[in-house]
């Protein structure tokens, strides 16, 4: 009997999510998790993670640019993030003479650090539960306004649990941010799209920036008189390394998860939306890849576009596979049946699931129309350019302002444009649009224009044979009567209609969203065992777990640590993604690792990347990976392919985040960049 109870207890423990590593927790409420964290190896307190009274870890974490995370590693504003997060900045600063993407960049003194126009980082000043204030009728706009009390302050009120709770976030944005260092892409993007979302991984995915401030350490426009920003807190860097089982914590800004959506939404994602998007992107990628294989110039021109199309494309494939393998739809259906049984006696929840399902039935089509429009016609570059120019015409009201706008937009566009690729993509995408779009949604004018030219193929050729919009010396006066501009105009009403369906994901489509608030509330009343955390929404979160491998396939275990030996094994001067710098080959040949050598298994090597069980999502790229003592052990940059469904269901047995080991970062700065002086301002432990 006793045995039975122990067994039962064991089972319950395994089933209780609070014992798994699922969850992205709000820093100000981390006190609720701290016991569990300590049990798993965290040595500090909740106040060390987030505090409004004293400097805490949150002061060392920033939102980097639009959608990444970064962390301070010195008292002088030195900031780490991913190479793929700094990529746009590095590209922006590069020219034919200075190709920092290919060759890397290392400022050898503060004077050599390069300002990045437009790049900002935001620090969280504080967060606050304002649910009661909102429920008492206070206006969001008033709350936001009252919170903006300092230089560069920005505030927003974000719903949690679908508006069952509201939090105010106050940020301070710094706008003088400079590039300090970046490895060559052959390290920072090693493995390219081939290895993306894949383990084993060997990417040195980091770049280094410095934040500058004006008088009193406050945000200021760029000025050579600005001083390095002095953060309230920065991370000490551990050089001791990690091993399987070690505690890990990730502090960053995950963007978008939907863990509580109903089976209808999951089914739509796994069976309709993702498959459609994958199929359309496969066609675009095939066209681009074929052109790239024929011409080196095109390969470079389209490298960044290919990477961004392929990134989500590959992620969705993993997601579909994962959701099907986990049977997420069936599991959610069963969960919903249990819920419905409980709700049957509760008048306020009784019809909730039916109502929601009915709303989905109604709303799904508009959602699909929007997704299809974006993935098909949105992939035609010349049409997107035409649309931008046409819609800006009204806004900028002609004149020199508009012609200047056209000039800069056009020349930026032309820099990386191939009309031959785009024409092929247009052929494919317009055909897909017509084939997949519900007939009554297709604008009649479009059908007429196509018929007038004798069919889709002839129409597309007509567009590309006659448009001037992609000729080198296009100017704003030529927009009138241009066939591409005409197509953009034909599509404008549809575009506007689509833009009305404001949504971030499948749970905040109009009509559906209203049901999620009571549903979420009901779930929390009903499912007492479940450890609820609010879905990611680009607000600061803490995830914790441990360094761990996983069973990739029957009998095939994936170790959680990779090394420089794996880089050398992949190294191939003839394969673009695997052609490492000669300096790295030389270091390897001499085994000249210096202080960065460590014993891995039974050999001397340099650690490169590691896996852990932290629940992360897009936006967590660049996040600090922290050990139990609060020291930096890595920079998060990816997940394994099989764990990408974690945005809808987290499976602790298989979901792993991928980080670059901080010792590899230091090794590259020191041995490849020759910038060891940067290490002097860090606190190495
Ligand atoms: N998969 C990672 C993320 O979602 C890294 C993407 C950048 N790397 C690449 N090869 N495209 O952002
Ligand atoms: N690579 C992602 C990012 O850029 C992280 C992820 O999706 O795991 O944020």
XYZ file of C-alpha atoms and ligand atoms in Angstrom:
706
model
C 0.000 0.000 0.000
C 2.760 2.390 0.976
C 4.514 1.573 -2.242
C 1.367 2.340 -4.140
C 1.125 5.761 -2.543
C 4.755 6.565 -3.243
C 4.128 5.558 -6.803
C 0.994 7.651 -6.964
C 2.881 10.594 -5.493
C 5.609 10.126 -8.057
C 3.083 10.095 -10.873
C 1.391 13.212 -9.570
C 4.762 14.931 -9.343
C 5.548 14.123 -12.928
C 2.173 15.274 -14.108
C 2.236 18.554 -12.242
C 3.589 21.114 -14.642
C 5.192 23.144 -11.877
C 7.791 20.413 -11.700
C 8.629 20.616 -15.359
C 10.526 23.488 -16.884
C 7.571 24.937 -18.716
C 6.803 28.572 -18.112
C 7.839 32.154 -18.726
C 7.291 34.003 -15.517
C 6.712 37.644 -14.749
C 9.796 38.947 -12.923
C 7.832 40.955 -10.359
C 5.940 37.811 -9.346
C 8.966 35.523 -9.365
C 8.635 35.156 -5.599
C 5.941 32.570 -6.347
C 8.532 30.415 -8.147
C 11.580 31.034 -6.036
C 11.218 27.923 -3.886
C 11.108 25.737 -6.959
C 14.043 27.607 -8.464
C 16.114 27.153 -5.334
C 15.315 23.492 -5.239
C 16.701 23.303 -8.746
C 19.931 25.110 -7.973
C 19.288 28.831 -7.904
C 21.285 30.421 -5.102
C 19.973 33.984 -5.038
C 16.709 35.612 -3.987
C 13.640 36.950 -5.783
C 14.894 40.456 -4.993
C 18.079 39.707 -6.923
C 15.984 38.982 -9.999
C 13.599 41.882 -9.759
C 13.409 44.724 -7.308
C 12.047 48.237 -7.448
C 14.081 49.329 -4.463
C 17.572 48.247 -5.400
C 19.604 47.310 -8.422
C 18.646 43.837 -9.610
C 19.309 41.572 -12.564
C 16.506 43.167 -14.525
C 18.671 46.299 -14.787
C 21.232 44.272 -16.738
C 18.728 43.057 -19.361
C 17.552 45.155 -22.316
C 15.213 44.866 -25.212
C 17.555 45.166 -28.159
C 16.248 46.851 -31.309
C 12.767 45.708 -32.276
C 12.617 42.091 -31.253
C 15.669 40.776 -29.445
C 17.204 40.771 -25.993
C 20.636 41.924 -24.825
C 22.591 42.073 -21.562
C 25.175 44.332 -19.948
C 28.499 42.742 -19.109
C 30.376 45.761 -17.799
C 29.833 48.881 -15.776
C 30.652 50.807 -18.950
C 27.595 49.887 -20.971
C 29.127 46.942 -22.827
C 26.283 44.858 -24.224
C 26.040 41.355 -25.661
C 23.385 40.067 -28.013
C 23.248 37.634 -30.946
C 24.961 38.094 -34.279
C 21.592 37.561 -35.959
C 20.151 40.341 -33.791
C 22.978 42.735 -34.661
C 22.910 41.611 -38.295
C 20.889 44.558 -39.632
C 23.156 47.036 -37.836
C 26.313 45.343 -39.033
C 24.953 45.275 -42.584
C 23.925 48.933 -42.336
C 27.485 49.933 -41.386
C 29.081 47.800 -44.078
C 30.152 48.916 -47.515
C 32.124 47.379 -50.354
C 35.359 48.633 -48.756
C 34.339 47.581 -45.235
C 32.408 44.348 -45.353
C 31.892 43.780 -41.640
C 29.434 40.972 -42.251
C 32.031 38.915 -44.066
C 35.165 40.025 -42.252
C 33.839 40.881 -38.829
C 34.500 44.112 -36.967
C 36.487 44.907 -33.845
C 36.806 48.377 -32.393
C 40.274 48.564 -30.911
C 39.421 51.630 -28.854
C 36.280 53.506 -27.785
C 36.912 56.016 -30.601
C 36.571 53.243 -33.152
C 33.147 52.136 -31.957
C 30.600 52.784 -34.700
C 27.323 54.584 -33.968
C 24.319 52.770 -35.441
C 21.723 55.338 -36.538
C 18.244 54.251 -35.515
C 19.313 51.488 -33.149
C 17.871 51.694 -29.651
C 17.850 49.600 -26.511
C 15.163 49.762 -23.840
C 15.554 49.054 -20.152
C 12.655 48.154 -17.940
C 12.381 50.795 -15.215
C 9.537 49.069 -13.442
C 6.425 46.985 -13.869
C 3.262 47.167 -11.874
C -0.035 45.333 -11.641
C -2.660 47.905 -12.640
C -5.621 45.526 -12.903
C -7.503 47.174 -10.097
C -6.963 50.662 -11.469
C -8.287 49.588 -14.837
C -11.235 47.788 -13.302
C -11.987 50.960 -11.347
C -12.350 52.811 -14.602
C -8.975 54.509 -14.946
C -8.080 55.008 -18.576
C -5.067 53.201 -20.027
C -3.938 56.389 -21.730
C -3.948 58.240 -18.393
C -1.976 55.502 -16.673
C 0.565 55.535 -19.472
C 0.845 59.297 -19.463
C 1.341 59.507 -15.718
C 4.118 56.904 -15.910
C 6.272 58.814 -18.368
C 8.192 60.772 -15.792
C 11.751 60.601 -17.080
C 13.974 61.250 -20.082
C 13.333 58.726 -22.834
C 10.539 57.045 -20.890
C 8.041 54.907 -22.719
C 5.157 53.124 -21.055
C 2.565 50.599 -22.020
C -0.178 48.624 -20.333
C -0.182 44.998 -21.409
C -2.947 42.491 -20.810
C -1.978 39.213 -19.154
C -4.208 36.157 -19.264
C -6.345 37.811 -21.903
C -7.139 40.848 -19.846
C -7.801 39.142 -16.553
C -4.803 41.091 -15.384
C -3.092 44.235 -16.645
C 0.490 45.271 -16.096
C 2.073 48.622 -16.623
C 5.578 48.515 -18.074
C 7.767 51.579 -17.947
C 10.871 51.573 -20.125
C 13.717 53.968 -20.672
C 15.041 53.962 -24.217
C 18.651 54.769 -25.051
C 19.335 55.880 -28.585
C 23.108 56.208 -28.864
C 24.148 52.595 -29.358
C 27.451 51.704 -31.024
C 28.875 48.599 -32.596
C 31.905 47.330 -30.709
C 32.555 43.948 -32.215
C 31.196 41.223 -34.441
C 32.791 37.985 -35.543
C 32.940 37.248 -39.263
C 29.702 35.626 -40.472
C 31.631 32.412 -40.959
C 31.612 32.239 -37.146
C 28.580 34.349 -36.199
C 26.356 32.618 -38.741
C 28.309 29.355 -38.991
C 26.024 26.667 -40.383
C 23.736 29.286 -41.933
C 20.251 28.167 -42.818
C 21.384 24.545 -43.028
C 22.022 24.301 -39.298
C 19.354 26.802 -38.276
C 16.932 25.265 -35.681
C 19.197 22.228 -35.585
C 21.243 20.434 -32.976
C 24.174 19.728 -32.907
C 25.008 23.363 -33.449
C 28.285 25.275 -33.724
C 27.294 28.893 -34.273
C 29.172 31.748 -32.570
C 25.955 33.749 -32.654
C 27.018 36.907 -30.781
C 27.800 40.548 -31.392
C 28.902 43.336 -29.065
C 27.544 46.847 -28.665
C 27.968 49.702 -26.210
C 25.238 51.994 -24.968
C 26.130 55.674 -24.601
C 24.403 58.307 -22.490
C 24.362 62.060 -22.179
C 24.546 64.164 -19.025
C 23.596 62.310 -15.808
C 23.668 58.953 -17.527
C 20.370 59.761 -19.277
C 19.384 58.900 -22.873
C 20.619 61.322 -25.507
C 20.952 61.612 -29.251
C 24.315 60.582 -30.627
C 27.106 62.951 -29.696
C 30.816 62.378 -29.546
C 30.675 63.884 -26.073
C 28.359 61.161 -24.799
C 29.788 58.817 -22.189
C 29.336 55.070 -21.872
C 26.105 54.348 -20.039
C 26.631 53.060 -16.530
C 24.026 50.378 -15.888
C 22.769 49.886 -12.345
C 23.685 46.269 -12.739
C 25.680 44.069 -15.114
C 26.377 40.363 -15.266
C 29.594 38.832 -14.073
C 30.803 36.256 -16.577
C 31.488 32.690 -15.504
C 34.447 30.991 -17.175
C 33.894 27.751 -15.272
C 31.696 26.153 -17.901
C 28.533 24.103 -17.762
C 27.697 20.455 -17.471
C 24.560 18.415 -17.842
C 22.184 19.034 -14.958
C 23.396 22.538 -14.092
C 20.731 25.123 -13.265
C 20.032 27.670 -16.015
C 17.884 30.755 -16.088
C 16.939 32.889 -19.075
C 15.983 36.512 -18.650
C 14.532 38.170 -21.739
C 11.697 39.347 -23.940
C 9.841 36.392 -25.546
C 7.390 37.597 -28.181
C 4.414 35.412 -28.802
C 3.132 32.149 -27.395
C -0.403 30.747 -27.326
C -0.429 28.022 -24.730
C -4.100 28.320 -23.764
C -5.805 28.429 -27.155
C -8.491 25.862 -27.815
C -8.231 22.786 -30.013
C -9.858 24.700 -32.893
C -6.979 27.145 -32.992
C -4.315 24.460 -32.767
C -5.953 22.483 -35.529
C -6.033 25.561 -37.729
C -2.328 26.183 -37.153
C -1.222 22.583 -37.648
C -3.513 21.627 -40.520
C -4.308 24.834 -42.398
C -2.146 27.833 -41.678
C 1.331 26.366 -41.242
C 0.984 23.931 -44.187
C -0.194 26.731 -46.499
C 2.641 29.032 -45.455
C 5.202 26.247 -45.748
C 4.054 25.336 -49.264
C 4.174 28.923 -50.509
C 7.546 29.587 -48.946
C 8.946 26.365 -50.383
C 8.178 27.717 -53.835
C 9.787 31.073 -53.125
C 12.858 29.487 -51.572
C 13.270 27.077 -54.496
C 13.227 29.974 -56.934
C 15.712 32.005 -54.897
C 18.024 29.050 -54.226
C 18.165 28.094 -57.898
C 19.175 31.639 -58.848
C 21.688 31.757 -56.021
C 23.319 28.545 -57.154
C 23.901 30.049 -60.587
C 25.341 33.380 -59.591
C 27.574 34.325 -56.656
C 26.412 37.946 -56.748
C 22.798 36.846 -56.392
C 23.735 34.540 -53.542
C 25.041 37.496 -51.569
C 22.229 39.792 -52.681
C 19.546 37.386 -51.530
C 21.340 35.895 -48.506
C 19.472 37.946 -45.954
C 16.069 37.572 -47.651
C 16.597 33.843 -48.019
C 17.534 33.601 -44.352
C 14.460 35.378 -43.123
C 12.049 33.482 -45.381
C 13.702 30.191 -44.446
C 13.748 30.886 -40.714
C 9.981 30.842 -40.178
C 9.529 28.231 -42.943
C 11.719 25.805 -41.074
C 10.196 26.683 -37.733
C 6.672 25.966 -38.973
C 7.726 22.552 -40.236
C 9.039 21.673 -36.812
C 5.892 23.057 -35.253
C 3.541 20.996 -37.429
C 5.572 17.885 -36.761
C 5.633 18.571 -33.038
C 1.918 19.346 -32.701
C 1.023 16.201 -34.612
C 3.432 14.063 -32.668
C 2.140 15.374 -29.352
C -1.454 15.050 -30.573
C -2.039 18.501 -29.181
C -5.445 18.829 -30.860
C -6.735 15.551 -29.405
C -5.279 16.346 -26.001
C -6.899 19.749 -25.974
C -10.211 18.243 -27.059
C -10.092 15.849 -24.135
C -9.143 18.693 -21.809
C -12.046 20.738 -23.155
C -14.468 17.871 -22.577
C -13.407 17.715 -18.944
C -13.714 21.441 -18.660
C -17.177 21.392 -20.224
C -18.311 18.776 -17.711
C -17.188 21.026 -14.884
C -18.619 24.154 -16.502
C -22.013 22.567 -17.103
C -23.185 23.605 -13.655
C -21.745 27.123 -13.886
C -24.111 29.455 -15.695
C -21.368 31.969 -16.551
C -19.163 29.313 -18.199
C -21.693 26.830 -19.445
C -21.761 27.799 -23.108
C -18.279 29.271 -23.244
C -16.623 26.607 -25.385
C -19.500 26.462 -27.842
C -19.530 30.223 -28.128
C -15.835 30.261 -28.731
C -16.006 27.523 -31.300
C -18.809 29.326 -33.135
C -16.749 32.512 -33.146
C -13.783 30.644 -34.558
C -15.927 29.242 -37.328
C -16.916 32.757 -38.258
C -13.551 34.426 -37.799
C -11.260 31.809 -39.255
C -11.853 32.760 -42.848
C -10.851 36.407 -42.425
C -7.761 35.247 -40.592
C -6.876 32.858 -43.384
C -7.494 35.514 -46.026
C -5.058 37.769 -44.289
C -2.422 35.081 -43.909
C -2.783 33.980 -47.516
C -2.594 37.528 -48.827
C 0.564 38.214 -46.831
C 2.288 34.964 -47.753
C 1.411 35.060 -51.455
C 1.158 38.599 -52.799
C 3.228 39.916 -49.900
C 6.131 37.868 -51.254
C 6.222 39.794 -54.532
C 8.890 42.422 -54.037
C 8.029 44.850 -56.844
C 4.406 44.833 -55.761
C 5.386 45.606 -52.182
C 7.530 48.487 -53.408
C 4.680 49.767 -55.576
C 2.310 49.521 -52.656
C 4.640 51.472 -50.380
C 5.117 54.201 -52.965
C 1.421 54.415 -53.808
C 0.280 54.564 -50.197
C 2.953 57.066 -49.175
C 1.879 59.333 -52.002
C -1.288 60.273 -50.168
C 0.459 60.628 -46.888
C 3.352 62.779 -48.078
C 1.156 64.798 -50.455
C 3.523 65.044 -53.452
C 6.265 67.682 -53.523
C 9.964 67.261 -52.776
C 9.276 65.374 -49.579
C 7.658 62.622 -51.591
C 10.227 62.566 -54.363
C 13.001 62.300 -51.748
C 11.107 59.490 -50.105
C 10.791 57.661 -53.407
C 14.466 58.150 -54.116
C 15.742 56.676 -50.856
C 13.158 53.897 -50.696
C 13.826 52.984 -54.301
C 17.603 52.921 -54.068
C 17.514 50.873 -50.880
C 15.172 48.446 -52.583
C 17.295 48.147 -55.724
C 20.458 47.342 -53.778
C 19.354 43.769 -53.257
C 16.839 43.174 -55.991
C 16.732 40.714 -58.855
C 13.862 41.288 -61.280
C 14.353 37.796 -62.736
C 13.793 36.155 -59.345
C 10.905 38.417 -58.534
C 9.145 37.729 -61.835
C 9.302 33.986 -61.193
C 8.018 34.457 -57.677
C 5.188 36.648 -58.969
C 4.151 33.935 -61.433
C 3.979 31.384 -58.652
C 2.445 33.577 -55.960
C -0.297 35.171 -58.015
C -1.345 31.727 -59.223
C -1.420 30.437 -55.635
C -3.367 33.457 -54.490
C -6.047 32.832 -57.131
C -6.137 29.114 -56.479
C -6.412 29.250 -52.705
C -8.380 32.423 -52.096
C -12.146 32.006 -51.597
C -13.551 33.154 -54.953
C -15.723 35.943 -53.572
C -12.700 37.552 -51.906
C -10.783 38.034 -55.141
C -11.170 41.645 -56.296
C -13.232 41.800 -59.507
C -10.830 44.367 -60.961
C -7.982 41.921 -60.581
C -9.893 39.194 -62.399
C -10.711 41.677 -65.168
C -7.095 42.862 -65.489
C -5.895 39.268 -65.763
C -8.555 38.376 -68.324
C -7.694 41.436 -70.389
C -4.160 40.085 -70.816
C -5.274 36.555 -71.564
C -4.453 34.776 -68.312
C -2.269 34.855 -65.192
C 1.050 34.076 -66.858
C 0.554 36.646 -69.594
C -0.576 39.203 -67.036
C 2.514 38.724 -64.864
C 4.790 38.982 -67.890
C 2.978 42.116 -68.951
C 3.607 43.612 -65.483
C 7.316 42.854 -65.525
C 7.834 43.775 -69.179
C 6.261 47.174 -68.694
C 6.838 48.373 -65.158
C 9.382 51.143 -64.705
C 9.263 50.861 -60.957
C 12.250 48.534 -60.837
C 14.381 50.369 -63.364
C 17.472 52.049 -61.977
C 16.479 55.616 -62.757
C 12.875 55.491 -61.640
C 11.485 58.733 -60.282
C 8.285 59.612 -58.515
C 6.582 61.154 -61.564
C 6.681 57.812 -63.390
C 4.400 56.134 -60.853
C 1.283 57.347 -62.646
C 0.024 54.676 -65.025
C 2.733 52.167 -64.098
C 1.213 48.673 -64.294
C 2.717 47.562 -60.990
C 1.336 50.671 -59.304
C -2.006 49.922 -60.914
C -2.002 46.435 -59.457
C -1.126 47.887 -56.066
C -4.064 50.262 -56.404
C -6.426 47.450 -57.386
C -5.401 45.559 -54.252
C -5.616 48.553 -51.936
C -9.237 48.021 -50.775
C -8.504 44.382 -49.994
C -5.374 45.392 -48.139
C -7.366 47.880 -46.077
C -10.029 45.309 -45.324
C -7.372 42.905 -44.149
C -5.652 45.504 -42.016
C -8.881 45.816 -40.049
C -8.412 42.329 -38.721
C -5.935 43.474 -36.134
C -4.448 40.480 -34.391
C -1.260 39.133 -33.021
C -2.270 35.525 -33.004
C -5.217 33.207 -33.012
C -6.486 34.181 -29.615
C -6.865 37.869 -30.174
C -8.887 37.906 -33.366
C -11.957 40.074 -32.895
C -15.027 38.088 -31.802
C -12.904 35.249 -30.511
C -10.908 37.303 -28.077
C -13.900 38.210 -25.918
C -14.306 34.570 -24.915
C -10.714 34.041 -23.870
C -10.982 36.296 -20.871
C -13.724 34.296 -19.146
C -12.202 31.035 -20.436
C -8.859 31.838 -18.890
C -10.494 32.852 -15.646
C -12.508 29.655 -15.643
C -9.453 27.515 -16.353
C -7.700 28.960 -13.353
C -10.699 28.287 -11.160
C -11.046 24.765 -12.441
C -7.534 23.432 -13.072
C -5.998 24.024 -9.691
C -3.017 21.769 -10.332
C -1.777 23.666 -13.343
C 0.976 26.262 -12.962
C -0.338 29.110 -15.066
C 1.873 31.760 -16.586
C 0.764 34.467 -19.002
C 1.490 33.972 -22.704
C 4.570 35.737 -24.031
C 3.865 39.235 -25.345
C 7.292 40.866 -25.647
C 7.358 41.673 -21.955
C 10.217 40.689 -19.685
C 10.142 37.079 -18.467
C 12.145 34.589 -16.519
C 12.436 30.968 -17.589
C 14.453 28.412 -15.686
C 15.590 24.872 -16.214
C 18.804 22.958 -16.576
C 21.491 21.977 -19.035
C 20.211 18.781 -20.643
C 20.463 16.591 -23.702
C 17.504 14.660 -25.059
C 16.549 11.514 -26.861
C 16.421 12.585 -30.483
C 15.303 9.210 -31.765
C 15.071 5.707 -30.419
C 18.512 4.917 -29.108
C 19.958 8.215 -30.274
C 20.782 10.579 -27.450
C 21.901 14.124 -28.207
C 24.589 15.399 -25.859
C 24.005 18.900 -24.581
C 27.461 20.294 -25.381
C 29.280 20.875 -28.674
C 32.917 21.755 -29.172
C 35.377 23.233 -31.623
C 36.097 19.684 -32.825
C 32.613 19.665 -34.329
C 33.331 22.913 -36.169
C 36.436 21.419 -37.709
C 34.516 18.294 -38.677
C 32.012 20.438 -40.598
C 34.632 22.822 -42.004
C 34.649 22.824 -45.812
C 36.066 25.702 -47.902
C 33.735 24.696 -50.726
C 30.528 25.001 -48.735
C 29.615 28.590 -48.007
C 27.895 27.895 -44.679
C 30.816 25.833 -43.374
C 33.841 27.769 -44.562
C 35.523 28.942 -41.353
C 38.215 31.633 -41.085
C 41.771 30.387 -41.650
C 42.736 31.782 -38.241
C 40.369 29.319 -36.576
C 41.880 26.410 -38.539
C 45.344 27.524 -37.466
C 44.378 27.778 -33.814
C 42.860 24.319 -33.994
C 45.921 22.842 -35.703
C 48.149 24.212 -32.943
C 45.556 23.389 -30.243
C 46.380 26.884 -29.157
C 43.307 27.429 -26.986
C 45.096 29.161 -24.122
C 42.866 29.776 -21.134
C 39.733 28.810 -23.114
C 40.630 25.130 -23.247
C 38.568 22.808 -21.158
C 38.300 19.128 -20.578
C 35.263 17.863 -22.440
C 34.756 14.148 -22.104
C 38.318 12.896 -22.228
C 39.719 15.509 -24.585
C 41.017 19.065 -24.475
C 38.717 21.284 -26.480
C 36.767 24.524 -26.524
C 33.065 24.415 -25.698
C 30.871 26.080 -28.333
C 27.117 25.655 -27.748
C 24.882 23.970 -25.202
C 21.303 22.811 -24.769
C 19.012 23.501 -21.852
C 15.380 22.968 -20.909
C 14.340 26.631 -20.686
C 11.011 27.630 -22.161
C 11.893 30.309 -24.735
C 10.390 31.818 -27.837
C 11.145 34.239 -30.653
C 12.401 37.430 -29.006
C 14.473 35.474 -26.508
C 17.355 35.652 -28.933
C 20.257 37.385 -27.264
C 18.932 36.625 -23.783
C 21.430 36.062 -21.009
C 21.720 32.474 -19.811
C 22.501 32.644 -16.117
C 23.782 30.064 -13.644
C 22.644 29.520 -10.072
C 24.930 32.281 -8.830
C 23.572 34.830 -11.273
C 26.611 34.739 -13.554
C 26.461 34.716 -17.334
C 27.171 31.298 -18.854
C 25.826 31.795 -22.364
C 23.709 33.733 -24.831
C 20.456 32.149 -25.971
C 19.854 32.117 -29.740
C 17.637 29.277 -30.917
C 15.614 26.177 -30.181
C 15.912 22.714 -31.656
C 13.661 22.004 -34.588
C 11.573 19.487 -32.703
C 10.811 21.891 -29.922
C 9.327 24.724 -31.920
C 5.774 23.675 -31.050
C 6.604 24.929 -27.575
C 4.845 28.151 -28.589
C 1.628 26.094 -28.283
C 2.619 23.088 -26.198
C 5.802 22.686 -24.225
C 7.048 19.119 -23.963
C 9.719 18.933 -21.277
C 11.136 15.694 -22.639
C 12.073 17.207 -25.963
C 11.950 21.019 -25.829
C 15.445 22.513 -25.699
C 16.807 25.995 -26.163
C 20.209 26.499 -27.764
C 22.826 28.877 -26.394
C 26.317 29.833 -27.370
C 28.681 29.038 -24.491
C 30.093 32.276 -23.092
C 33.579 30.744 -23.154
C 33.369 30.431 -26.933
C 32.317 34.095 -27.100
C 35.362 35.054 -25.017
C 37.600 32.772 -27.073
C 36.471 34.396 -30.333
C 36.858 37.935 -28.960
C 40.313 37.072 -27.702
C 41.787 34.739 -30.313
C 39.945 35.594 -33.527
C 39.194 39.267 -32.898
C 42.388 40.084 -31.023
C 40.240 42.314 -28.848
C 41.156 40.875 -25.472
C 41.117 44.380 -23.997
C 37.320 43.995 -23.970
C 37.670 41.159 -21.506
C 39.455 43.513 -19.140
C 36.307 45.491 -18.499
C 34.277 42.349 -17.830
C 34.084 40.676 -14.471
C 35.365 37.192 -15.266
C 34.742 34.550 -12.643
N 16.218 30.303 -35.599
C 16.705 31.432 -34.880
C 15.566 32.438 -34.593
O 14.433 32.131 -34.780
C 17.888 32.054 -35.538
C 17.634 32.729 -36.854
C 18.838 33.361 -37.496
N 19.689 32.431 -38.196
C 19.512 32.015 -39.497
N 20.357 31.176 -40.037
N 18.522 32.445 -40.241
O 15.602 33.609 -34.765
N 15.883 32.502 -32.758
C 14.778 33.065 -31.999
C 14.913 34.573 -31.859
O 15.457 35.222 -32.720
C 14.654 32.386 -30.689
C 13.721 31.219 -30.758
O 12.733 31.271 -31.502
O 13.963 30.263 -30.026
O 14.395 35.177 -30.961
